Amino acid sequence: MAYFFEEPSHTFGEYLLVPGYSSTECIPGNVSLKTPLVKFKKGETSSINLNIPLTSAIMQSVSDDKMAIALAKEGGLSFIYGSQSIEDEAKMVARVKSYKAGFVTSDSNITPESTLRDIVALKERTGHSTVAVTDDGTANGRLVGLVTSRDYRLSRMSLDCKVKEFMTKFEDLICASDKTSLKEANDIIWDHKLNALPLVDENQRLKYMVFRKDYDSHKENALELLDDHKRYMVGAGINTRDYEERVPALVEAGADVLCIDSSEGFSEWQKLTIEFIRKKYGDSVKVGAGNVVDKDGFLFLAEAGADFVKIGIGGGSICITREQKGIGRGQATAVIEVAKARDEYFEKTGVYIPLCSDGGIVHDYHMTLALAMGADFLMLGRYFSRFDESPTNKVNINGSYMKEYWGEGSNRARNWQRYDMGGDKKLSFEEGVDSYVPYAGSLKDNVTMSLSKVRHTMCNVGVLNIPDLQKNAKITLVSSTSIVEGGSHDVLLKDKTPQS
């Protein structure tokens, strides 16, 4: 007969942390949220560590190159969505890798015959005030000038005025050879008090831009996640269908880590994908796998060679897999069981495989609970979809600003590779919805606040790092009455509307 679990599965909202002894050292400023991303052997350290335990979901509505750059600045990692062409995904990865290197390929370009109106429209679209003027309007055309906000005044100039009439001409620009090192470029910027330095080849063709703001960014983002070449780190999603073509393209583009994007990972398809990567690249290319919700699923992926394992089926806010198929498990219970299996595997083999909790995070305190239960880092979709940096539109719904958010299993995304089991190349039925989420502003502000709560809670528990949180936390299951008790109750809340 079928196997029955003895207890019901639970969500994060059904648990609370119990305070532990806090010494005078337990202050939020002393808390480290550094955590391993990929597996390592006992006595060694992971070859890739996150500075904060957050990754963004492999979704069209969440993780593009803009999100990846913003999250890497804060110390986390984005996995660029794989439900797009191989070429387009590789380009997104390449843009992230080139961004922090300091040598930025210009994405604001115009021709000298364009008008001030075109400049205004371009600035509105890209948000950039420095525009390269090239003979053909491309990023690598012959540089003939530069336009910054200092070159024009909207109140005094006609929008029909041509760019060539007000741009700073090439002969008046300070430029450098494309062979110039980043240090040399920064020295030129500082010596001449520039905001931007164009780098051109021997034929005057624009190759890169170096910006003063990139030099300053490290001071503002002390936890930024960088590779050995001081470039932002980025992950990329792959599937179990076109991996033989997609993986080499993403590796060539510079992806630091890959992750198989699938709603259910206890599958031979994932094993075959990992075997291909190991045969072609050995251990040099890191790849996570999932998703699983129990010990058997974890052990299967561990033995298959996964560098990390993702936990969670049906717990995402836009996921309807449980409704459609009756497959899944409460996220808290899944994390607890898989973490126990991971620890047993570590004791047996000496290999520590990090766990990613994917889904089920509703409130900020759920982040701390997931880490305490054994997850090494989290993957979040809805959370990041609300921010300026997500790739979706901001819309006004009944007077409130919202952001679009849709699942990979929705008809809008049509990511059949994530769900198909070898049949027709189509999405047989939806496992995700198309929705809106409340707009929340910038990623930096929200991540800073969320992780402040995590750090404060860890101090209440009496720990200063994630491994100690996993080892020493005391967690209690709470009743439905206790959940109600945990919020404001039996009071009449004051109206917070400002008085005129």
Coordinates of C-alpha atoms in Angstrom, one line a residue:
M1 CA 0.0 0.0 0.0
A2 CA 1.0 3.7 -0.3
Y3 CA 3.3 5.2 2.2
F4 CA 1.7 7.6 4.6
F5 CA 3.6 10.3 6.6
E6 CA 2.6 10.2 10.2
E7 CA 2.3 13.9 10.7
P8 CA 0.8 16.7 8.5
S9 CA 3.3 18.9 6.8
H10 CA 3.6 22.5 8.0
T11 CA 4.4 25.9 6.6
F12 CA 6.8 28.6 8.1
G13 CA 3.8 30.5 9.5
E14 CA 3.2 27.7 11.9
Y15 CA 6.5 28.0 13.7
L16 CA 8.2 30.5 15.9
L17 CA 11.8 30.9 17.2
V18 CA 12.3 30.7 21.0
P19 CA 14.9 33.2 22.3
G20 CA 18.3 32.1 23.5
Y21 CA 21.0 33.6 25.7
S22 CA 22.4 36.8 24.1
S23 CA 25.8 38.0 25.2
T24 CA 27.0 41.6 24.8
E25 CA 28.6 40.5 21.5
C26 CA 25.2 39.7 20.1
I27 CA 24.5 43.0 18.2
P28 CA 23.2 43.2 14.6
G29 CA 26.4 44.8 13.4
N30 CA 28.4 41.7 14.4
V31 CA 26.1 39.2 12.5
S32 CA 27.5 37.6 9.4
L33 CA 25.1 36.3 6.8
K34 CA 27.8 34.7 4.6
T35 CA 26.7 31.3 3.5
P36 CA 28.0 28.6 1.1
L37 CA 26.4 28.3 -2.4
V38 CA 28.0 25.1 -3.6
K39 CA 29.2 21.9 -2.0
F40 CA 32.5 21.4 -0.3
K41 CA 34.4 18.7 1.6
K42 CA 34.9 18.6 5.3
G43 CA 37.7 20.8 6.4
E44 CA 37.5 22.9 3.3
T45 CA 35.4 25.9 2.3
S46 CA 32.9 26.4 -0.5
S47 CA 34.4 27.8 -3.7
I48 CA 31.4 30.1 -4.0
N49 CA 29.9 31.9 -1.0
L50 CA 27.0 34.4 -0.9
N51 CA 27.4 37.4 1.4
I52 CA 23.7 37.4 2.1
P53 CA 21.5 34.3 1.9
L54 CA 19.2 35.5 -0.9
T55 CA 18.9 34.5 -4.6
S56 CA 16.2 35.6 -7.0
A57 CA 14.0 33.1 -8.7
I58 CA 14.5 31.7 -12.2
M59 CA 11.5 33.5 -13.6
Q60 CA 10.8 35.9 -16.5
S61 CA 9.0 38.3 -14.2
V62 CA 11.9 38.4 -11.7
S63 CA 15.5 37.7 -12.9
D64 CA 17.1 39.6 -15.8
D65 CA 20.4 41.3 -16.0
K66 CA 19.2 44.4 -14.2
M67 CA 18.0 42.4 -11.2
A68 CA 21.2 40.4 -11.2
I69 CA 23.3 43.6 -11.0
A70 CA 21.2 45.1 -8.2
L71 CA 21.2 41.9 -6.1
A72 CA 24.9 41.3 -6.6
K73 CA 25.6 44.8 -5.2
E74 CA 23.9 43.7 -2.0
G75 CA 25.8 40.4 -1.8
G76 CA 23.2 38.0 -3.2
L77 CA 22.9 36.2 -6.6
S78 CA 20.3 36.2 -9.4
F79 CA 19.7 33.2 -11.6
I80 CA 18.8 34.6 -15.1
Y81 CA 15.7 33.0 -16.4
G82 CA 16.1 30.2 -18.9
S83 CA 12.7 30.4 -20.6
Q84 CA 14.1 32.5 -23.4
S85 CA 16.4 31.8 -26.4
I86 CA 19.9 30.6 -25.6
E87 CA 21.4 33.6 -27.3
D88 CA 19.3 36.1 -25.3
E89 CA 20.1 34.4 -21.9
A90 CA 23.8 34.4 -22.7
K91 CA 23.6 38.1 -23.6
M92 CA 22.0 38.9 -20.2
V93 CA 24.8 36.9 -18.4
A94 CA 27.5 38.7 -20.4
R95 CA 26.0 42.1 -19.6
V96 CA 26.2 41.3 -15.9
K97 CA 29.8 40.1 -16.1
S98 CA 30.9 43.2 -18.1
Y99 CA 29.1 45.7 -15.8
K100 CA 31.3 45.4 -12.7
A101 CA 34.5 44.9 -14.7
G102 CA 34.3 48.7 -15.2
F103 CA 34.4 48.4 -19.0
V104 CA 30.8 48.9 -19.8
T105 CA 29.4 48.4 -23.3
S106 CA 27.3 51.5 -23.9
D107 CA 23.6 50.9 -24.0
S108 CA 22.7 54.6 -24.6
N109 CA 23.7 55.5 -28.2
I110 CA 22.5 57.9 -30.8
T111 CA 23.4 59.3 -34.2
P112 CA 24.5 63.0 -34.7
E113 CA 21.4 63.5 -37.0
S114 CA 19.1 62.5 -34.1
T115 CA 17.3 65.3 -32.1
L116 CA 17.1 66.5 -28.6
R117 CA 13.7 64.8 -28.5
D118 CA 15.4 61.5 -29.2
I119 CA 17.9 62.2 -26.4
V120 CA 15.0 62.9 -23.9
A121 CA 13.2 59.7 -25.0
L122 CA 16.4 57.6 -24.7
K123 CA 17.2 59.0 -21.2
E124 CA 13.6 58.2 -20.1
R125 CA 14.0 54.6 -21.4
T126 CA 17.4 53.8 -20.0
G127 CA 17.7 56.2 -17.1
H128 CA 21.2 57.1 -18.2
S129 CA 22.3 60.8 -18.7
T130 CA 25.5 60.0 -20.7
V131 CA 24.8 59.2 -24.3
A132 CA 27.4 58.2 -26.8
V133 CA 27.1 59.7 -30.3
T134 CA 28.3 57.3 -32.9
D135 CA 28.2 57.5 -36.7
D136 CA 25.6 54.7 -36.9
G137 CA 24.0 55.0 -33.4
T138 CA 25.4 51.6 -32.3
A139 CA 27.5 50.7 -29.2
N140 CA 30.5 50.1 -31.4
G141 CA 30.2 52.7 -34.1
R142 CA 32.8 55.4 -34.7
L143 CA 32.6 57.8 -31.8
V144 CA 31.9 61.4 -32.9
G145 CA 30.8 62.9 -29.7
L146 CA 29.2 62.6 -26.3
V147 CA 26.0 64.1 -24.8
T148 CA 25.5 64.6 -21.0
S149 CA 22.9 66.6 -19.1
R150 CA 25.3 69.6 -19.2
D151 CA 25.1 69.8 -22.9
Y152 CA 21.5 71.0 -23.2
R153 CA 18.8 72.9 -21.4
L154 CA 15.2 71.8 -22.3
S155 CA 13.8 75.2 -21.2
R156 CA 16.0 77.0 -23.7
M157 CA 16.3 74.6 -26.7
S158 CA 14.0 73.2 -29.3
L159 CA 13.3 69.5 -29.1
D160 CA 14.0 69.5 -32.9
C161 CA 17.6 70.6 -32.4
K162 CA 20.0 68.1 -33.8
V163 CA 22.4 66.3 -31.6
K164 CA 25.4 67.3 -33.7
E165 CA 24.6 71.0 -32.8
F166 CA 25.0 70.6 -29.1
M167 CA 27.0 67.5 -28.4
T168 CA 30.6 67.7 -27.1
K169 CA 32.6 66.8 -30.2
F170 CA 35.1 64.0 -30.3
E171 CA 38.1 66.3 -30.7
D172 CA 37.0 68.1 -27.5
L173 CA 36.6 64.8 -25.5
I174 CA 39.1 63.1 -23.2
C175 CA 39.2 59.5 -24.4
A176 CA 41.6 56.6 -23.9
S177 CA 42.7 53.5 -25.9
D178 CA 40.7 50.3 -25.5
K179 CA 43.9 48.8 -24.3
T180 CA 43.9 51.0 -21.2
S181 CA 43.7 49.1 -17.9
L182 CA 40.9 49.8 -15.4
K183 CA 43.3 51.4 -13.0
E184 CA 44.7 53.7 -15.7
A185 CA 41.2 54.6 -16.7
N186 CA 40.2 55.5 -13.2
D187 CA 43.3 57.6 -12.8
I188 CA 42.4 59.5 -16.0
I189 CA 38.9 60.0 -14.6
W190 CA 40.1 61.4 -11.4
D191 CA 42.9 63.5 -12.9
H192 CA 40.5 65.2 -15.3
K193 CA 37.5 65.3 -13.0
L194 CA 35.4 63.3 -15.5
N195 CA 32.1 61.4 -14.9
A196 CA 32.7 59.1 -17.9
L197 CA 35.7 58.0 -20.0
P198 CA 35.1 56.6 -23.5
L199 CA 37.6 53.9 -24.6
V200 CA 38.1 53.7 -28.4
D201 CA 40.1 51.5 -30.8
E202 CA 42.6 52.7 -33.4
N203 CA 39.8 53.4 -35.8
Q204 CA 37.9 55.6 -33.3
R205 CA 35.3 53.0 -32.8
L206 CA 33.7 53.0 -29.3
K207 CA 34.5 49.9 -27.3
Y208 CA 33.7 50.7 -23.7
M209 CA 32.7 53.4 -21.2
V210 CA 34.3 53.6 -17.8
F211 CA 32.2 55.5 -15.2
R212 CA 33.2 57.3 -12.0
K213 CA 30.1 55.8 -10.3
D214 CA 31.5 52.3 -10.6
Y215 CA 34.7 53.3 -8.8
D216 CA 32.6 54.7 -5.9
S217 CA 30.1 51.8 -5.8
H218 CA 32.2 49.4 -3.6
K219 CA 32.3 52.0 -0.8
E220 CA 28.5 52.0 -0.9
N221 CA 28.1 48.2 -1.3
A222 CA 30.6 46.6 1.0
L223 CA 29.0 43.2 0.7
E224 CA 28.8 43.2 -3.1
L225 CA 29.3 39.7 -4.6
L226 CA 32.4 39.7 -6.9
D227 CA 34.4 37.0 -8.7
D228 CA 38.2 36.8 -8.8
H229 CA 38.3 39.5 -11.5
K230 CA 36.2 41.9 -9.5
R231 CA 33.1 41.4 -11.7
Y232 CA 29.6 40.8 -10.4
M233 CA 28.6 37.2 -10.0
V234 CA 25.6 35.8 -11.7
G235 CA 23.8 32.5 -12.1
A236 CA 21.7 31.1 -15.0
G237 CA 18.8 28.7 -15.3
I238 CA 18.9 25.7 -17.6
N239 CA 16.5 23.0 -18.4
T240 CA 16.7 19.3 -19.1
R241 CA 15.9 19.6 -22.8
D242 CA 18.4 21.8 -24.6
Y243 CA 21.3 21.7 -22.1
E244 CA 23.8 20.4 -24.6
E245 CA 23.5 23.7 -26.4
R246 CA 22.5 26.1 -23.6
V247 CA 25.2 25.1 -21.0
P248 CA 28.2 25.8 -23.3
A249 CA 26.7 29.2 -24.3
L250 CA 26.2 30.2 -20.7
V251 CA 29.6 29.1 -19.6
E252 CA 31.2 31.0 -22.5
A253 CA 29.2 34.1 -21.4
G254 CA 30.7 33.8 -18.0
A255 CA 27.9 32.4 -15.8
D256 CA 29.4 31.6 -12.3
V257 CA 26.8 28.9 -11.5
L258 CA 24.0 27.1 -13.2
C259 CA 20.7 25.7 -11.8
I260 CA 18.3 23.2 -13.4
D261 CA 14.9 24.9 -13.4
S262 CA 12.2 22.3 -12.8
S263 CA 9.1 22.0 -10.7
E264 CA 10.1 18.5 -9.6
G265 CA 13.7 17.3 -9.5
F266 CA 13.5 13.6 -8.4
S267 CA 13.9 12.6 -12.1
E268 CA 16.4 10.9 -14.4
W269 CA 16.2 13.9 -16.6
Q270 CA 18.1 15.9 -14.0
K271 CA 20.6 13.1 -13.6
L272 CA 21.4 13.0 -17.3
T273 CA 21.8 16.8 -17.4
I274 CA 24.3 16.8 -14.5
E275 CA 26.2 13.8 -16.1
F276 CA 26.6 15.8 -19.3
I277 CA 28.0 18.8 -17.4
R278 CA 30.4 16.6 -15.4
K279 CA 31.6 14.8 -18.5
K280 CA 32.2 18.0 -20.4
Y281 CA 33.5 20.3 -17.7
G282 CA 34.3 18.1 -14.7
D283 CA 33.8 20.0 -11.4
S284 CA 34.7 23.4 -12.8
V285 CA 31.1 24.2 -13.8
K286 CA 28.8 24.4 -10.7
V287 CA 25.2 23.3 -11.1
G288 CA 22.3 23.2 -8.6
A289 CA 19.4 20.8 -9.0
G290 CA 15.8 20.4 -7.7
N291 CA 13.2 20.8 -6.6
V292 CA 12.7 18.1 -4.0
V293 CA 10.7 17.8 -0.7
D294 CA 12.0 14.7 1.1
K295 CA 15.1 12.7 2.0
D296 CA 14.8 10.4 -1.0
G297 CA 14.8 13.2 -3.5
F298 CA 17.8 14.9 -1.8
L299 CA 19.9 11.7 -1.8
F300 CA 19.1 11.1 -5.5
L301 CA 20.4 14.5 -6.5
A302 CA 23.3 14.4 -4.1
E303 CA 24.5 11.1 -5.7
A304 CA 23.8 12.5 -9.1
G305 CA 26.4 15.2 -8.4
A306 CA 24.4 18.4 -7.7
D307 CA 26.4 21.3 -6.2
F308 CA 23.4 22.4 -4.2
V309 CA 19.8 21.2 -3.9
K310 CA 16.7 23.2 -4.1
I311 CA 13.7 22.5 -1.8
G312 CA 10.1 23.2 -2.5
I313 CA 7.1 22.1 -4.6
G314 CA 3.9 24.2 -4.8
G315 CA 4.8 26.8 -2.2
G316 CA 5.3 29.8 -4.4
S317 CA 2.6 32.5 -4.3
I318 CA 1.9 32.1 -8.0
C319 CA 2.3 28.3 -8.1
I320 CA -0.9 26.2 -8.4
T321 CA 0.9 22.8 -8.8
R322 CA -0.8 21.5 -5.6
E323 CA -4.2 22.5 -6.9
Q324 CA -3.6 21.1 -10.4
K325 CA -1.8 17.9 -9.5
G326 CA -2.0 17.3 -5.8
I327 CA 1.8 17.2 -5.6
G328 CA 3.9 19.0 -3.0
R329 CA 4.5 19.4 0.7
G330 CA 4.4 22.1 3.3
Q331 CA 7.7 24.1 2.9
A332 CA 8.8 24.0 6.6
T333 CA 8.4 20.3 6.9
A334 CA 10.2 19.8 3.6
V335 CA 13.2 21.9 4.7
I336 CA 13.4 20.2 8.0
E337 CA 13.5 16.7 6.5
V338 CA 15.9 17.5 3.7
A339 CA 18.2 19.4 6.1
K340 CA 18.3 16.3 8.3
A341 CA 19.2 14.1 5.3
R342 CA 21.9 16.6 4.3
D343 CA 23.5 16.5 7.7
E344 CA 23.4 12.7 7.7
Y345 CA 25.0 12.7 4.2
F346 CA 27.7 15.1 5.4
E347 CA 28.5 12.8 8.4
K348 CA 28.7 9.8 6.1
T349 CA 30.6 11.2 3.1
G350 CA 32.3 14.3 4.4
V351 CA 30.6 16.3 1.6
Y352 CA 28.4 19.3 2.6
I353 CA 25.7 20.1 0.0
P354 CA 24.1 23.5 0.6
L355 CA 20.3 23.7 0.6
C356 CA 18.2 26.4 -1.1
S357 CA 14.6 26.9 0.2
D358 CA 12.5 27.9 -2.7
G359 CA 9.1 29.3 -2.0
G360 CA 6.8 29.7 1.0
I361 CA 8.3 33.0 2.3
V362 CA 5.4 35.3 3.1
H363 CA 6.9 37.4 5.9
D364 CA 10.4 38.5 6.6
Y365 CA 10.7 36.4 9.7
H366 CA 10.1 33.3 7.6
M367 CA 13.6 33.9 6.1
T368 CA 15.1 33.4 9.6
L369 CA 13.0 30.4 10.2
A370 CA 14.0 28.8 6.9
L371 CA 17.7 29.3 7.7
A372 CA 17.3 28.0 11.3
M373 CA 15.6 24.9 9.9
G374 CA 18.6 24.1 7.8
A375 CA 18.4 26.1 4.6
D376 CA 21.7 27.7 3.6
F377 CA 20.1 30.3 1.4
L378 CA 16.7 31.2 0.0
M379 CA 15.3 31.6 -3.5
L380 CA 12.6 34.3 -3.7
G381 CA 10.2 35.2 -6.6
R382 CA 7.3 37.4 -5.3
Y383 CA 9.7 39.2 -2.9
F384 CA 11.9 40.5 -5.7
S385 CA 9.2 40.9 -8.3
R386 CA 7.9 44.0 -6.3
F387 CA 11.0 46.1 -6.8
D388 CA 12.0 48.7 -9.3
E389 CA 14.7 46.3 -10.6
S390 CA 12.4 43.5 -11.7
P391 CA 11.7 43.4 -15.5
T392 CA 8.0 43.8 -15.3
N393 CA 5.7 46.8 -15.8
K394 CA 4.6 49.0 -12.9
V395 CA 0.8 49.7 -13.3
N396 CA -1.8 51.6 -11.4
I397 CA -4.7 49.4 -10.2
N398 CA -7.5 51.2 -8.5
G399 CA -5.2 54.0 -7.3
S400 CA -2.4 51.7 -6.0
Y401 CA 0.8 51.0 -7.8
M402 CA 1.4 47.3 -8.6
K403 CA 4.0 45.2 -10.4
E404 CA 3.1 42.4 -12.8
Y405 CA 4.1 39.0 -11.6
W406 CA 3.5 35.7 -13.4
G407 CA 4.6 32.1 -12.9
E408 CA 6.8 30.1 -15.3
G409 CA 3.9 27.6 -15.5
S410 CA 1.4 30.2 -16.6
N411 CA 0.1 30.6 -20.1
R412 CA 2.0 33.9 -20.3
A413 CA 5.4 32.3 -19.7
R414 CA 4.6 29.0 -21.3
N415 CA 7.8 27.4 -19.9
W416 CA 6.9 23.9 -20.9
Q417 CA 10.5 22.7 -20.4
R418 CA 10.1 23.2 -16.7
Y419 CA 7.1 20.8 -16.5
D420 CA 7.1 18.6 -19.5
M421 CA 8.1 14.9 -19.0
G422 CA 9.2 14.0 -22.4
G423 CA 6.0 14.5 -24.3
D424 CA 4.9 17.2 -26.7
K425 CA 6.7 20.5 -26.6
K426 CA 3.8 22.4 -25.1
L427 CA 2.3 23.4 -21.8
S428 CA -0.5 20.9 -21.3
F429 CA -2.1 22.8 -18.5
E430 CA -1.2 25.7 -16.2
E431 CA 0.7 25.3 -13.0
G432 CA 1.1 29.1 -12.4
V433 CA -1.0 32.2 -12.5
D434 CA -0.6 35.7 -14.0
S435 CA -1.0 38.3 -11.3
Y436 CA -0.1 41.6 -9.6
V437 CA 1.9 42.3 -6.5
P438 CA 2.1 45.6 -4.5
Y439 CA 5.0 47.8 -5.8
A440 CA 7.6 48.2 -3.0
G441 CA 10.3 50.5 -4.3
S442 CA 14.0 49.8 -4.6
L443 CA 15.7 46.5 -4.0
K444 CA 18.4 48.0 -1.8
D445 CA 16.0 49.6 0.7
N446 CA 13.8 46.5 1.0
V447 CA 16.7 44.0 1.3
T448 CA 18.4 46.2 3.9
M449 CA 15.2 46.2 6.0
S450 CA 14.5 42.5 5.6
L451 CA 18.0 41.5 6.5
S452 CA 18.0 43.9 9.4
K453 CA 15.1 41.9 10.9
V454 CA 17.0 38.7 10.3
R455 CA 20.1 40.0 12.0
H456 CA 18.1 41.3 15.0
T457 CA 16.3 38.0 15.3
M458 CA 19.6 36.0 15.2
C459 CA 20.8 38.2 18.1
N460 CA 17.6 37.3 20.0
V461 CA 18.5 33.6 19.4
G462 CA 22.0 34.3 20.6
V463 CA 24.0 33.6 17.4
L464 CA 26.1 35.6 15.1
N465 CA 26.2 33.4 12.0
I466 CA 24.0 31.0 10.0
P467 CA 25.8 27.8 10.9
D468 CA 25.3 28.6 14.6
L469 CA 21.7 29.5 13.9
Q470 CA 21.2 26.1 12.4
K471 CA 22.9 24.4 15.3
N472 CA 21.5 26.3 18.3
A473 CA 18.1 27.6 17.3
K474 CA 15.1 26.5 19.3
I475 CA 11.9 26.3 17.2
T476 CA 8.4 25.7 18.4
L477 CA 5.3 24.7 16.5
V478 CA 2.4 27.0 17.3
S479 CA -1.4 26.6 17.4
S480 CA -3.8 28.6 15.2
T481 CA -4.8 30.6 18.3
S482 CA -1.1 31.4 18.9
I483 CA -0.8 32.7 15.3
V484 CA -3.7 35.1 15.9
E485 CA -2.2 36.1 19.3
G486 CA 1.1 37.0 17.5
G487 CA -0.5 40.0 15.7
S488 CA -2.3 43.0 17.0
H489 CA -5.6 41.9 18.6
D490 CA -8.3 43.1 20.9
V491 CA -7.5 46.8 20.1
L492 CA -8.8 49.4 17.8
L493 CA -6.0 50.6 15.6
K494 CA -5.6 54.3 15.1
D495 CA -6.0 55.8 11.7
K496 CA -2.5 56.4 10.3
T497 CA -3.7 58.9 7.7
P498 CA -1.9 62.2 8.2
Q499 CA -4.1 65.0 9.6
S500 CA -4.4 68.1 7.5

